[in-house]
Coordinates of C-alpha atoms in Angstrom, one line a residue:
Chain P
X17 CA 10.7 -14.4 -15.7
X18 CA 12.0 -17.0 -18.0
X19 CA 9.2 -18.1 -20.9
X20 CA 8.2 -21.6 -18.7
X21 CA 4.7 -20.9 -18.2
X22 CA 4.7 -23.5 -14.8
X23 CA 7.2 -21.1 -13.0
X24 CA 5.1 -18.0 -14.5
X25 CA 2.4 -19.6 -12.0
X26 CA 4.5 -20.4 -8.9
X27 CA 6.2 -16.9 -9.2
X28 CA 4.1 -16.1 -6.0
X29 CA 4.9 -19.2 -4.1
X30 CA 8.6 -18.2 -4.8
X31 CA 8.3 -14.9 -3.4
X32 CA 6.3 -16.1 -0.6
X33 CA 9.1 -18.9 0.2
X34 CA 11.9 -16.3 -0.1
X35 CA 10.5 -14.3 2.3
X36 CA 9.5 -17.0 5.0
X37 CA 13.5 -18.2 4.6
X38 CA 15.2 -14.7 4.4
X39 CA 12.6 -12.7 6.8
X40 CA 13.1 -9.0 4.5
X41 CA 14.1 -8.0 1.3
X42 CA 14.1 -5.6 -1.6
X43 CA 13.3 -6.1 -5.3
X44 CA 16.7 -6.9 -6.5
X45 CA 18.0 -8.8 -3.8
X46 CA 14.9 -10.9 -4.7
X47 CA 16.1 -11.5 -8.7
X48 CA 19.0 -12.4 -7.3
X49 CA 18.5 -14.8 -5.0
X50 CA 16.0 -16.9 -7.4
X51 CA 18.9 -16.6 -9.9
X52 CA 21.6 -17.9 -7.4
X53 CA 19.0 -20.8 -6.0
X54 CA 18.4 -21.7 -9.8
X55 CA 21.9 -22.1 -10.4
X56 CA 21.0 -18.8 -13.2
X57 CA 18.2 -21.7 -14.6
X58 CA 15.5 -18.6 -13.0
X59 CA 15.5 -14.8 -14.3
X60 CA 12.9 -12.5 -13.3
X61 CA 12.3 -10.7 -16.1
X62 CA 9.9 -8.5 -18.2
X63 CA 8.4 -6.7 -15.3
X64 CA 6.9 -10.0 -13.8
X65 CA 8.3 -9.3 -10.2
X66 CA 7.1 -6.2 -9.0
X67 CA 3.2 -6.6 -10.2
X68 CA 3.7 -9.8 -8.2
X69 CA 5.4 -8.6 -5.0
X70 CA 2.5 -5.2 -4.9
X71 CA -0.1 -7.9 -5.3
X72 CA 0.7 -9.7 -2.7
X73 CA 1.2 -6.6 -0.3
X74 CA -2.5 -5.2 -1.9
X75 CA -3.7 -9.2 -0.7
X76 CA -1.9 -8.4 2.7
X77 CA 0.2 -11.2 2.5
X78 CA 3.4 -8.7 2.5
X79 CA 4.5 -5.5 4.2
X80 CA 6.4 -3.1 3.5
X81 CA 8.9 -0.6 5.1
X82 CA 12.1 1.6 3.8
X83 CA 15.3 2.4 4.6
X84 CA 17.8 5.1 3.3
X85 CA 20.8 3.2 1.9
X86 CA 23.1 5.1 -0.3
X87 CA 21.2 8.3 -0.3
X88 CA 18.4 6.5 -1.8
X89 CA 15.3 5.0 -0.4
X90 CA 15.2 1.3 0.0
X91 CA 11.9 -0.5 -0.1
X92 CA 11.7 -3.5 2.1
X93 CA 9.2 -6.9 1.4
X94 CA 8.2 -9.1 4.9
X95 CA 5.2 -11.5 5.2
X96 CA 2.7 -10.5 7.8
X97 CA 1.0 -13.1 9.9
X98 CA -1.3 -13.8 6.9
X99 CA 1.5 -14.5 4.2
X100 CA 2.6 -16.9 7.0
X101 CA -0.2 -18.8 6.6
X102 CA 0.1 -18.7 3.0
X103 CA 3.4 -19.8 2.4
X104 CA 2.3 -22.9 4.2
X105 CA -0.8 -23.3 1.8
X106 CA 0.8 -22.2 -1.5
X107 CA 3.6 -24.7 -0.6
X108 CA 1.1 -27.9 0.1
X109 CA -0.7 -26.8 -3.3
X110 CA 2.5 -26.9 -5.4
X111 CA 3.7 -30.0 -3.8
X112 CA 0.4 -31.4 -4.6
X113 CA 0.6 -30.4 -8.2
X114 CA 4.3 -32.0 -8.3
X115 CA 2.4 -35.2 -7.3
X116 CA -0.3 -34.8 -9.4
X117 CA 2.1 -34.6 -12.1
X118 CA 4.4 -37.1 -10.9
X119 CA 1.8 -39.8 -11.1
X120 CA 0.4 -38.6 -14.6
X121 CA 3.6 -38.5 -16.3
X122 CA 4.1 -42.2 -14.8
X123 CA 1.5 -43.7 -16.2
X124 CA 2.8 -43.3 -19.8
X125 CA 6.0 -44.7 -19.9
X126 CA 8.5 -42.9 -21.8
X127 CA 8.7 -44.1 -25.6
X128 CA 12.1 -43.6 -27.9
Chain S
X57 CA 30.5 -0.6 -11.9
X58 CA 29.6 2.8 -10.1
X59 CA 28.0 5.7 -11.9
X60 CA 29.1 9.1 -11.1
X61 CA 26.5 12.3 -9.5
X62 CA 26.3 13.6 -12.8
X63 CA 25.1 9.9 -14.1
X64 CA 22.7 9.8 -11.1
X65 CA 21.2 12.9 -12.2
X66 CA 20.4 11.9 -15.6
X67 CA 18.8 8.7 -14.4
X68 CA 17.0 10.5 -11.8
X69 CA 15.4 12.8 -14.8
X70 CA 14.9 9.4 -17.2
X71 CA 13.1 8.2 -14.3
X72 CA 11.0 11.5 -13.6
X73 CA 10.1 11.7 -17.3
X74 CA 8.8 8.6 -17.4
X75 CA 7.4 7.6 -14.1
X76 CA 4.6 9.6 -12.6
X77 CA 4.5 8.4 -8.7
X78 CA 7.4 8.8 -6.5
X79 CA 6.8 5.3 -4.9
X80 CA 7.6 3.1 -8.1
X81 CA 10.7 6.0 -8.7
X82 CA 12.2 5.3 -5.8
X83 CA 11.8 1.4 -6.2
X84 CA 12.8 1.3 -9.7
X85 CA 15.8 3.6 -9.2
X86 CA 17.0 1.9 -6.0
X87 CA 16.9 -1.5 -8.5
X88 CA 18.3 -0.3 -11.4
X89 CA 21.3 1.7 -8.8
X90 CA 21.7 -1.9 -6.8
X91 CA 22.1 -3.4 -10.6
X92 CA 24.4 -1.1 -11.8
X93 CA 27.0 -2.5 -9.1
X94 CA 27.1 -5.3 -10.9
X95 CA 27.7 -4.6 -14.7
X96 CA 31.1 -4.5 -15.8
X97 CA 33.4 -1.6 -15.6
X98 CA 33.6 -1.5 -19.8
X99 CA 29.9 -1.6 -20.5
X100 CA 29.1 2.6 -20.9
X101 CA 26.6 4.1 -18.7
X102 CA 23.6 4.4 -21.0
X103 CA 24.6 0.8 -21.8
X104 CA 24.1 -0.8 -18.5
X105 CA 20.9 1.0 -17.6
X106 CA 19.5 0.1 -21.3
X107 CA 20.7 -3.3 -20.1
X108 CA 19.1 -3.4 -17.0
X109 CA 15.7 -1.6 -17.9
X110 CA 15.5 -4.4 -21.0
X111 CA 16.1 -7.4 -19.2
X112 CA 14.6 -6.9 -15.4
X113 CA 11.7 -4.4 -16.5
X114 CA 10.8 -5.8 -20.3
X115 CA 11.7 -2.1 -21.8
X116 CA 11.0 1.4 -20.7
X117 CA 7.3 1.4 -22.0
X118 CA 6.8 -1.9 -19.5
X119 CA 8.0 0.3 -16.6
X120 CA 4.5 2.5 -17.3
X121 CA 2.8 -0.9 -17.3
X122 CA 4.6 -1.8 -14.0
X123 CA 3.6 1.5 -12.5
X124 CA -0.2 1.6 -13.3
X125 CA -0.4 -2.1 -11.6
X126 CA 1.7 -1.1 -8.8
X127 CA -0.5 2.3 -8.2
X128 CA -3.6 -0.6 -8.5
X129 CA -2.2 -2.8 -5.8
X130 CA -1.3 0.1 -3.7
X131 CA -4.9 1.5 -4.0
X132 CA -6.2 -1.9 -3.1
X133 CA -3.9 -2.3 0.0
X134 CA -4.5 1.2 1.5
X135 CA -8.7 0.8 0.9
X136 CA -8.1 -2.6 2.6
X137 CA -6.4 -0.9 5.8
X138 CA -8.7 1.7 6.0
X139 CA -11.6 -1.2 6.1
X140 CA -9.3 -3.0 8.6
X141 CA -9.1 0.5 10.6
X142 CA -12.8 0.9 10.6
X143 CA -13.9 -2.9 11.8
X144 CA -11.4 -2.8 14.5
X145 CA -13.8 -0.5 15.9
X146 CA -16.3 -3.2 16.0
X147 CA -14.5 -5.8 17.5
X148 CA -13.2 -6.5 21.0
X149 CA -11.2 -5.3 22.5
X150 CA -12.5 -1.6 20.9
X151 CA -15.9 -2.9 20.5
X152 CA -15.9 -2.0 24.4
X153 CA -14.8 2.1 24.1
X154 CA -17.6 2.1 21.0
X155 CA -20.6 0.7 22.8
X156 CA -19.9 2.8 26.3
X157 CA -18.8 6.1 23.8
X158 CA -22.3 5.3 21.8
X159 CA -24.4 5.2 24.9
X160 CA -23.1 8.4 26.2
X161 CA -23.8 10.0 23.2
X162 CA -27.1 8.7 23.4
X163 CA -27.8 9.6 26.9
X164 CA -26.3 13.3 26.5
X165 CA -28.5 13.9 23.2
X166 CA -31.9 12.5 24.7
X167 CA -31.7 14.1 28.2
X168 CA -30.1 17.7 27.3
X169 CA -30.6 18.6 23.6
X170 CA -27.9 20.6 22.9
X171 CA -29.8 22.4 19.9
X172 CA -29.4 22.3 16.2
X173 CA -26.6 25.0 15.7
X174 CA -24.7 23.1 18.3
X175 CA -25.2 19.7 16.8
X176 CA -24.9 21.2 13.4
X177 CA -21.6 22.5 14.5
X178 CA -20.4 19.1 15.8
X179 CA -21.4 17.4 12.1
X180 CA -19.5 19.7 10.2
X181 CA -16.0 19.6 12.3
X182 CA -16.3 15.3 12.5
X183 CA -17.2 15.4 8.6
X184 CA -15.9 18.6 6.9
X185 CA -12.8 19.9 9.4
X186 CA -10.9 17.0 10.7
X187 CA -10.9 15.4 7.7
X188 CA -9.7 18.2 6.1
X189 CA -7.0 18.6 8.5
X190 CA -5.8 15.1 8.1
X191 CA -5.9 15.7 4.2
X192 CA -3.6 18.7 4.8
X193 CA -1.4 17.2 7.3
X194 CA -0.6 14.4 4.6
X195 CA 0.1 16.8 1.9
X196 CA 2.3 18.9 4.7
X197 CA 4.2 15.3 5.8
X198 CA 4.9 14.5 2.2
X199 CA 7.0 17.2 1.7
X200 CA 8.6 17.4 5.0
X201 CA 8.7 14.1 5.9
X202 CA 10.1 12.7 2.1
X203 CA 11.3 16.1 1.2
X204 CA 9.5 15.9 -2.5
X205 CA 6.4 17.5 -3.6
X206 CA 5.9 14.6 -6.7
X207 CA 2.6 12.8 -6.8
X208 CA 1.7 9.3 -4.5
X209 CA -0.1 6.5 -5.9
X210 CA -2.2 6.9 -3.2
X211 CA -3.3 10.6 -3.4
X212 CA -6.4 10.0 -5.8
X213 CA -7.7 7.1 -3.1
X214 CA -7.0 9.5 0.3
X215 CA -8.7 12.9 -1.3
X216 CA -11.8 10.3 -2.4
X217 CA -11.8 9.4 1.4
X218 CA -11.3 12.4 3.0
X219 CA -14.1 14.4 0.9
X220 CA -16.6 10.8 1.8
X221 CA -18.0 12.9 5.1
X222 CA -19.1 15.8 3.4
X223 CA -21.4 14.0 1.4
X224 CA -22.8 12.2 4.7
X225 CA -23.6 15.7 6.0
X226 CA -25.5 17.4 2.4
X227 CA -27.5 14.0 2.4
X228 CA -28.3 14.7 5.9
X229 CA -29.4 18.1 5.7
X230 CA -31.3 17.4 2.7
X231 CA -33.1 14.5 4.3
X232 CA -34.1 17.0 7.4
X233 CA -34.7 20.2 5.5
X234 CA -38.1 18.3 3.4
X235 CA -38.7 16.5 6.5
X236 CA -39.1 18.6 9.2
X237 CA -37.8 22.1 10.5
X238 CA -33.8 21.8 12.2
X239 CA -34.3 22.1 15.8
X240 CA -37.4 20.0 15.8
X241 CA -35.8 17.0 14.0
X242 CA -32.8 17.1 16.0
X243 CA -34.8 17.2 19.7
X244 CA -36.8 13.9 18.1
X245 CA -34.4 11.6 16.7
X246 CA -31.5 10.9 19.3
X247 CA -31.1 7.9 18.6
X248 CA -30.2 8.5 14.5
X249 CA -27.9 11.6 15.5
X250 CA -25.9 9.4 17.7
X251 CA -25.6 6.8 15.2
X252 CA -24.7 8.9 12.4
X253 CA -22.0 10.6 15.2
X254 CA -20.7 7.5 15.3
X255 CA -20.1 6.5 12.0
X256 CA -18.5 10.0 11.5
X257 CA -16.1 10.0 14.7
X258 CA -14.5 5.5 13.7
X259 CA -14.3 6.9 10.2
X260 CA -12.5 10.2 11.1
X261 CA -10.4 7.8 13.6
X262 CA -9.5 5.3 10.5
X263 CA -8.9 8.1 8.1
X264 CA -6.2 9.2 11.0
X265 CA -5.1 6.1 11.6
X266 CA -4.4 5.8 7.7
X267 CA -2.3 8.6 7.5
X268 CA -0.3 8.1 10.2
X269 CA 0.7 4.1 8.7
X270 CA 1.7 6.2 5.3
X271 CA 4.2 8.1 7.4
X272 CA 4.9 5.2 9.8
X273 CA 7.4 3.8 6.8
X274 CA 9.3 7.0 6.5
X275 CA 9.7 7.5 10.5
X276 CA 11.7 3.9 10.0
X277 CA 13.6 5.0 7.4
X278 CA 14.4 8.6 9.0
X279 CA 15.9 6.7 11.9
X280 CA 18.3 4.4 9.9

């Protein structure tokens, strides 16, 4: 993932949101699609998306099921009831952090 | 870009070489193959996958970084199912078959003793045989089923499972041989034979239902 240490932290959230919109997908369709949301601004790099995606299916917020495409064994991501739930709660938190944020960075006003 | 059989083969053996469990080989070669569509047609083979292995996976020594975390999470999950597999037993609507199977057993071992041999008998096929069985019908599935004989993440965590009965049993026998003689313990203690034949016969149950989730993945992808 790109060096931005607040996207570092919401990588989860991002999956998570992906998922809820998209209802399955595989490891590379999932780079892409942050890349194409982020207009190329997001690149899941440096290994940072699979611990994240097996760490939410080890939390059992995500299941997992294959496919043979090509010859070669696909391996599908979709939220179970729990990741559900937790989309809803990761997404509260981070718009609460935006607001948090929002209101800090507002009270200094910006100097030139 | 497409890579040829010959170029698919020489991943395939990167890939081996490096990675040790066939579950992050198949996900990392399926990424690095959907990738590899989209390089351009003058970048050479070893090119693109140097690419692609540098910029989505950090380098090849990251992929055995990405592999040991992945064979952790995977661990985590399949202990976490197994512990979902056993309470369901103890919850409704299950809870029901448990209780009624538990007083049977109960009834049956206080009214007719069946003996030690035959009780004996029973404790070593619920904690030495059928998990055994299930052990080998894994291994038998895996090559089968996936048509590989390469090592799963989860292999170390199912054997560790599987061989958890046995132990039950030596405790057991130890416990009873400086406590009293066989057949009089048994004809006495009903009530802690039936327990531990309980224990025994959900965790057999969720040791089953374990392997059969494993394989439940493939059946999907068999039928695509």
């Amino acid at each position: 993932m790109n060096a931005n240490p607040l996207l570092k932290g919401s990588l989860q959230t991002i999956i998570l949101k992906l998922l809820e919109d998209n209802s399955q997908m595989y490891g590379y369709e999932i780079t892409q699609r942050v890349k194409e949301v982020s207009e190329g601004s997001i690149v899941l790099t440096e290994g940072a998306l699979y611990p994240a995606l097996h760490k939410l299916e080890a939390d059992g917020f995500l299941e997992t099921f294959t496919q043979v495409v090509d010859n070669r064994v696909r391996k599908y991501y979709r939220l179970t009831d729990a990741g559900g739930k937790e989309v809803t709660s990761k997404l509260s938190e981070a718009q609460a952090f935006i607001d948090q944020l929002q209101t800090l960075l507002n009270l200094k006003p910006a100097t030139k | 870009m497409k890579p040829t059989e010959a170029q698919k083969l020489s991943l395939q053996t990167y890939l081996h070489d490096t990675l040790s469990y066939r579950e992050t080989y198949e996900e990392i070669y399926d990424h690095i193959l959907s990738a590899m569509e989209f390089q351009p047609e003058g970048v050479s083979f070893e090119d693109a996958i140097n690419n692609i292995i540098r910029n989505d996976f950090g380098g090849a020594k990251n992929l055995v970084k990405i592999e040991t975390e992945s064979k952790n999470a995977m661990v985590k999950e399949g202990l976490n199912k197994f512990l979902r597999f056993v309470t369901q037993y103890f919850k409704l609507p299950l809870l029901l078959y448990t209780v009624l199977a538990t007083v049977q057993t109960y009834y049956f071992l206080s009214k007719i003793n069946p003996g030690a041999i035959a009780i004996e008998a029973i404790l070593v096929l619920l904690t030495m045989l059928v998990p055994c069985a299930i052990h080998l019908l894994r291994l038998y599935n895996t090559g089968y089923l996936l048509s590989t004989t390469r090592k799963s993440a989860r292999d170390k965590m199912f054997d560790n499972l599987a061989a958890g009965p046995i132990r039950l049993l030596l405790l057991l026998n130890v416990w009873i041989a400086n406590t009293s003689t066989f057949n009089e313990w048994f004809g006495s203690h009903p009530y802690i034979i039936t327990m531990v034949l309980l224990v025994c016969t959900v965790y057999d149950l969720a040791l089953y239902q374990l392997y059969t989730d494993e394989f439940k993945t493939v059946t999907e992808h068999k039928r695509v």
